[in-house]
Amino acid sequence: MKNVAALAGVGIKTVSRVINGEPNVSAVTTARVRAAADSLDFHPDLHARNLRRADGRSSTLGLLVGSVGNPFSGAMHRAIEDLANTRGVAVFASSLDDDPDREEVAVSAFLRRRVDGLILTTVSKSQGYLLPELRRGTPLVFVDREPAGVEADVVVSDNAAGAAAATRHLLSSGHRRIAFLGDRTDIQTAQERRRGFLEELGRAGVATADIPVITGLHDEDAANRALIALLESEHPPTAVFSSQNLITIGAVRGLRELGLHRTIALVGFDDVPLADLLEPGITVVAQNPSEIGRLAAERIFARLDGDRSAGRTYVVPTELITRGSGEMRPK
């Protein structure tokens, strides 16, 4: 900054005001300082600046999502980042991969970097390890899944209601043998979607003892193999509810491999890319990850701005989108 000030012919305080976007510096002086900074390839040291800030903030957030490669996580991340950008805040993102050990490692890495707040998708049985951070005043917002052992703001989809809507839709077309393809049973969202599915069958008077319920499917290949085996069994289903977007992609591939994509009805939970361009299009219960991200960002900044109210749970509704695959009647 001394070199920039000397080249621009101003004091160091003037350089500081220009770099930090403060008022009361003329346009001519600002242009001269910026030209000097450019010619010297000067970039402000954010870590040094943070050490001198009265509030000690780093203008960063830590974001932990299921996987940065999942479209749901990507849309949520983008919404959070869009709002953070308006506040001059950078977002560090990391993937959970539904691994409890990775969860704590990622959170620890964020905290070592002195992030101002955390927006977290979690999988551990308890998030009690975050209690010291809450006591220190670090704002926390949980997304997609509710935490255990801590009280904080939570933004989630209505998973059970969405699964019930998907099941009700298939029942309304006359299906009674509906297969459920689910994620790992230790994942809260998977538990809720399974519960919504089975409870809706119960409300319709459909016995659930013989309903095919396959869980532990964590990727496309596992879902593909599971559905093919089910469809080649002695009592195949007439319809399928796939309760996660990667599972839906695997299910679509399995149906197409067997030439049953116009025979077996399918409703997925979570929208998938190009779902409307297939024939038939994929009927889904769509979440709204952008709204989840927006609400989460609003809450973290409200906390940073001084909101000390008790933590709340915000439930974002889902939407049934009919495209053809879920409207086929049983043969």
JSON list of N, CA, C and O in Angstrom, two decimals, residues 67-68 70-82 288-294:
[
{"chain": "A", "resi": 67, "resn": "SER", "atom": "N", "xyz": [-23.37, -33.48, -2.15]},
{"chain": "A", "resi": 67, "resn": "SER", "atom": "CA", "xyz": [-22.33, -33.63, -3.15]},
{"chain": "A", "resi": 67, "resn": "SER", "atom": "C", "xyz": [-22.40, -32.45, -4.10]},
{"chain": "A", "resi": 67, "resn": "SER", "atom": "O", "xyz": [-23.49, -32.13, -4.61]},
{"chain": "A", "resi": 68, "resn": "VAL", "atom": "N", "xyz": [-21.27, -31.81, -4.35]},
{"chain": "A", "resi": 68, "resn": "VAL", "atom": "CA", "xyz": [-21.28, -30.66, -5.26]},
{"chain": "A", "resi": 68, "resn": "VAL", "atom": "C", "xyz": [-21.64, -31.09, -6.68]},
{"chain": "A", "resi": 68, "resn": "VAL", "atom": "O", "xyz": [-21.99, -30.27, -7.53]},
{"chain": "A", "resi": 70, "resn": "ASN", "atom": "N", "xyz": [-24.17, -33.14, -7.38]},
{"chain": "A", "resi": 70, "resn": "ASN", "atom": "CA", "xyz": [-25.60, -33.42, -7.46]},
{"chain": "A", "resi": 70, "resn": "ASN", "atom": "C", "xyz": [-26.35, -32.14, -7.86]},
{"chain": "A", "resi": 70, "resn": "ASN", "atom": "O", "xyz": [-26.13, -31.08, -7.27]},
{"chain": "A", "resi": 71, "resn": "PRO", "atom": "N", "xyz": [-27.25, -32.22, -8.85]},
{"chain": "A", "resi": 71, "resn": "PRO", "atom": "CA", "xyz": [-27.96, -31.01, -9.29]},
{"chain": "A", "resi": 71, "resn": "PRO", "atom": "C", "xyz": [-28.71, -30.30, -8.17]},
{"chain": "A", "resi": 71, "resn": "PRO", "atom": "O", "xyz": [-28.80, -29.07, -8.15]},
{"chain": "A", "resi": 72, "resn": "PHE", "atom": "N", "xyz": [-29.27, -31.05, -7.22]},
{"chain": "A", "resi": 72, "resn": "PHE", "atom": "CA", "xyz": [-29.96, -30.46, -6.08]},
{"chain": "A", "resi": 72, "resn": "PHE", "atom": "C", "xyz": [-29.00, -29.57, -5.28]},
{"chain": "A", "resi": 72, "resn": "PHE", "atom": "O", "xyz": [-29.29, -28.41, -4.98]},
{"chain": "A", "resi": 73, "resn": "SER", "atom": "N", "xyz": [-27.83, -30.12, -4.97]},
{"chain": "A", "resi": 73, "resn": "SER", "atom": "CA", "xyz": [-26.83, -29.36, -4.21]},
{"chain": "A", "resi": 73, "resn": "SER", "atom": "C", "xyz": [-26.34, -28.16, -4.99]},
{"chain": "A", "resi": 73, "resn": "SER", "atom": "O", "xyz": [-26.13, -27.08, -4.43]},
{"chain": "A", "resi": 74, "resn": "GLY", "atom": "N", "xyz": [-26.16, -28.34, -6.31]},
{"chain": "A", "resi": 74, "resn": "GLY", "atom": "CA", "xyz": [-25.68, -27.24, -7.14]},
{"chain": "A", "resi": 74, "resn": "GLY", "atom": "C", "xyz": [-26.63, -26.07, -7.16]},
{"chain": "A", "resi": 74, "resn": "GLY", "atom": "O", "xyz": [-26.21, -24.90, -7.07]},
{"chain": "A", "resi": 75, "resn": "ALA", "atom": "N", "xyz": [-27.94, -26.36, -7.27]},
{"chain": "A", "resi": 75, "resn": "ALA", "atom": "CA", "xyz": [-28.94, -25.28, -7.30]},
{"chain": "A", "resi": 75, "resn": "ALA", "atom": "C", "xyz": [-29.00, -24.56, -5.95]},
{"chain": "A", "resi": 75, "resn": "ALA", "atom": "O", "xyz": [-29.14, -23.33, -5.88]},
{"chain": "A", "resi": 76, "resn": "MET", "atom": "N", "xyz": [-28.90, -25.32, -4.86]},
{"chain": "A", "resi": 76, "resn": "MET", "atom": "CA", "xyz": [-28.92, -24.73, -3.53]},
{"chain": "A", "resi": 76, "resn": "MET", "atom": "C", "xyz": [-27.68, -23.84, -3.32]},
{"chain": "A", "resi": 76, "resn": "MET", "atom": "O", "xyz": [-27.78, -22.72, -2.83]},
{"chain": "A", "resi": 77, "resn": "HIS", "atom": "N", "xyz": [-26.53, -24.36, -3.73]},
{"chain": "A", "resi": 77, "resn": "HIS", "atom": "CA", "xyz": [-25.27, -23.63, -3.61]},
{"chain": "A", "resi": 77, "resn": "HIS", "atom": "C", "xyz": [-25.36, -22.30, -4.37]},
{"chain": "A", "resi": 77, "resn": "HIS", "atom": "O", "xyz": [-24.97, -21.25, -3.85]},
{"chain": "A", "resi": 78, "resn": "ARG", "atom": "N", "xyz": [-25.89, -22.36, -5.60]},
{"chain": "A", "resi": 78, "resn": "ARG", "atom": "CA", "xyz": [-25.97, -21.15, -6.41]},
{"chain": "A", "resi": 78, "resn": "ARG", "atom": "C", "xyz": [-26.83, -20.08, -5.75]},
{"chain": "A", "resi": 78, "resn": "ARG", "atom": "O", "xyz": [-26.49, -18.89, -5.75]},
{"chain": "A", "resi": 79, "resn": "ALA", "atom": "N", "xyz": [-27.97, -20.48, -5.17]},
{"chain": "A", "resi": 79, "resn": "ALA", "atom": "CA", "xyz": [-28.86, -19.51, -4.53]},
{"chain": "A", "resi": 79, "resn": "ALA", "atom": "C", "xyz": [-28.18, -18.87, -3.32]},
{"chain": "A", "resi": 79, "resn": "ALA", "atom": "O", "xyz": [-28.32, -17.66, -3.09]},
{"chain": "A", "resi": 80, "resn": "ILE", "atom": "N", "xyz": [-27.45, -19.67, -2.56]},
{"chain": "A", "resi": 80, "resn": "ILE", "atom": "CA", "xyz": [-26.74, -19.13, -1.40]},
{"chain": "A", "resi": 80, "resn": "ILE", "atom": "C", "xyz": [-25.65, -18.15, -1.86]},
{"chain": "A", "resi": 80, "resn": "ILE", "atom": "O", "xyz": [-25.49, -17.06, -1.32]},
{"chain": "A", "resi": 81, "resn": "GLU", "atom": "N", "xyz": [-24.93, -18.55, -2.89]},
{"chain": "A", "resi": 81, "resn": "GLU", "atom": "CA", "xyz": [-23.84, -17.71, -3.39]},
{"chain": "A", "resi": 81, "resn": "GLU", "atom": "C", "xyz": [-24.37, -16.41, -3.98]},
{"chain": "A", "resi": 81, "resn": "GLU", "atom": "O", "xyz": [-23.74, -15.35, -3.82]},
{"chain": "A", "resi": 82, "resn": "ASP", "atom": "N", "xyz": [-25.50, -16.47, -4.66]},
{"chain": "A", "resi": 82, "resn": "ASP", "atom": "CA", "xyz": [-26.06, -15.25, -5.25]},
{"chain": "A", "resi": 82, "resn": "ASP", "atom": "C", "xyz": [-26.35, -14.20, -4.19]},
{"chain": "A", "resi": 82, "resn": "ASP", "atom": "O", "xyz": [-26.04, -13.02, -4.36]},
{"chain": "A", "resi": 288, "resn": "ASN", "atom": "N", "xyz": [-37.53, -27.67, -4.23]},
{"chain": "A", "resi": 288, "resn": "ASN", "atom": "CA", "xyz": [-37.16, -26.32, -4.68]},
{"chain": "A", "resi": 288, "resn": "ASN", "atom": "C", "xyz": [-35.83, -25.94, -4.02]},
{"chain": "A", "resi": 288, "resn": "ASN", "atom": "O", "xyz": [-35.79, -25.17, -3.06]},
{"chain": "A", "resi": 289, "resn": "PRO", "atom": "N", "xyz": [-34.72, -26.51, -4.53]},
{"chain": "A", "resi": 289, "resn": "PRO", "atom": "CA", "xyz": [-33.43, -26.26, -3.88]},
{"chain": "A", "resi": 289, "resn": "PRO", "atom": "C", "xyz": [-33.02, -24.79, -3.91]},
{"chain": "A", "resi": 289, "resn": "PRO", "atom": "O", "xyz": [-32.33, -24.32, -3.00]},
{"chain": "A", "resi": 290, "resn": "SER", "atom": "N", "xyz": [-33.46, -24.06, -4.93]},
{"chain": "A", "resi": 290, "resn": "SER", "atom": "CA", "xyz": [-33.12, -22.64, -4.98]},
{"chain": "A", "resi": 290, "resn": "SER", "atom": "C", "xyz": [-33.78, -21.89, -3.83]},
{"chain": "A", "resi": 290, "resn": "SER", "atom": "O", "xyz": [-33.16, -21.01, -3.20]},
{"chain": "A", "resi": 291, "resn": "GLU", "atom": "N", "xyz": [-35.02, -22.23, -3.53]},
{"chain": "A", "resi": 291, "resn": "GLU", "atom": "CA", "xyz": [-35.72, -21.59, -2.42]},
{"chain": "A", "resi": 291, "resn": "GLU", "atom": "C", "xyz": [-35.10, -22.00, -1.08]},
{"chain": "A", "resi": 291, "resn": "GLU", "atom": "O", "xyz": [-34.98, -21.19, -0.16]},
{"chain": "A", "resi": 292, "resn": "ILE", "atom": "N", "xyz": [-34.73, -23.27, -0.97]},
{"chain": "A", "resi": 292, "resn": "ILE", "atom": "CA", "xyz": [-34.05, -23.73, 0.25]},
{"chain": "A", "resi": 292, "resn": "ILE", "atom": "C", "xyz": [-32.76, -22.95, 0.46]},
{"chain": "A", "resi": 292, "resn": "ILE", "atom": "O", "xyz": [-32.47, -22.46, 1.56]},
{"chain": "A", "resi": 293, "resn": "GLY", "atom": "N", "xyz": [-31.98, -22.79, -0.62]},
{"chain": "A", "resi": 293, "resn": "GLY", "atom": "CA", "xyz": [-30.73, -22.04, -0.51]},
{"chain": "A", "resi": 293, "resn": "GLY", "atom": "C", "xyz": [-30.97, -20.58, -0.18]},
{"chain": "A", "resi": 293, "resn": "GLY", "atom": "O", "xyz": [-30.25, -19.99, 0.64]},
{"chain": "A", "resi": 294, "resn": "ARG", "atom": "N", "xyz": [-31.97, -19.98, -0.82]},
{"chain": "A", "resi": 294, "resn": "ARG", "atom": "CA", "xyz": [-32.26, -18.56, -0.55]},
{"chain": "A", "resi": 294, "resn": "ARG", "atom": "C", "xyz": [-32.64, -18.35, 0.90]},
{"chain": "A", "resi": 294, "resn": "ARG", "atom": "O", "xyz": [-32.15, -17.42, 1.57]}
]
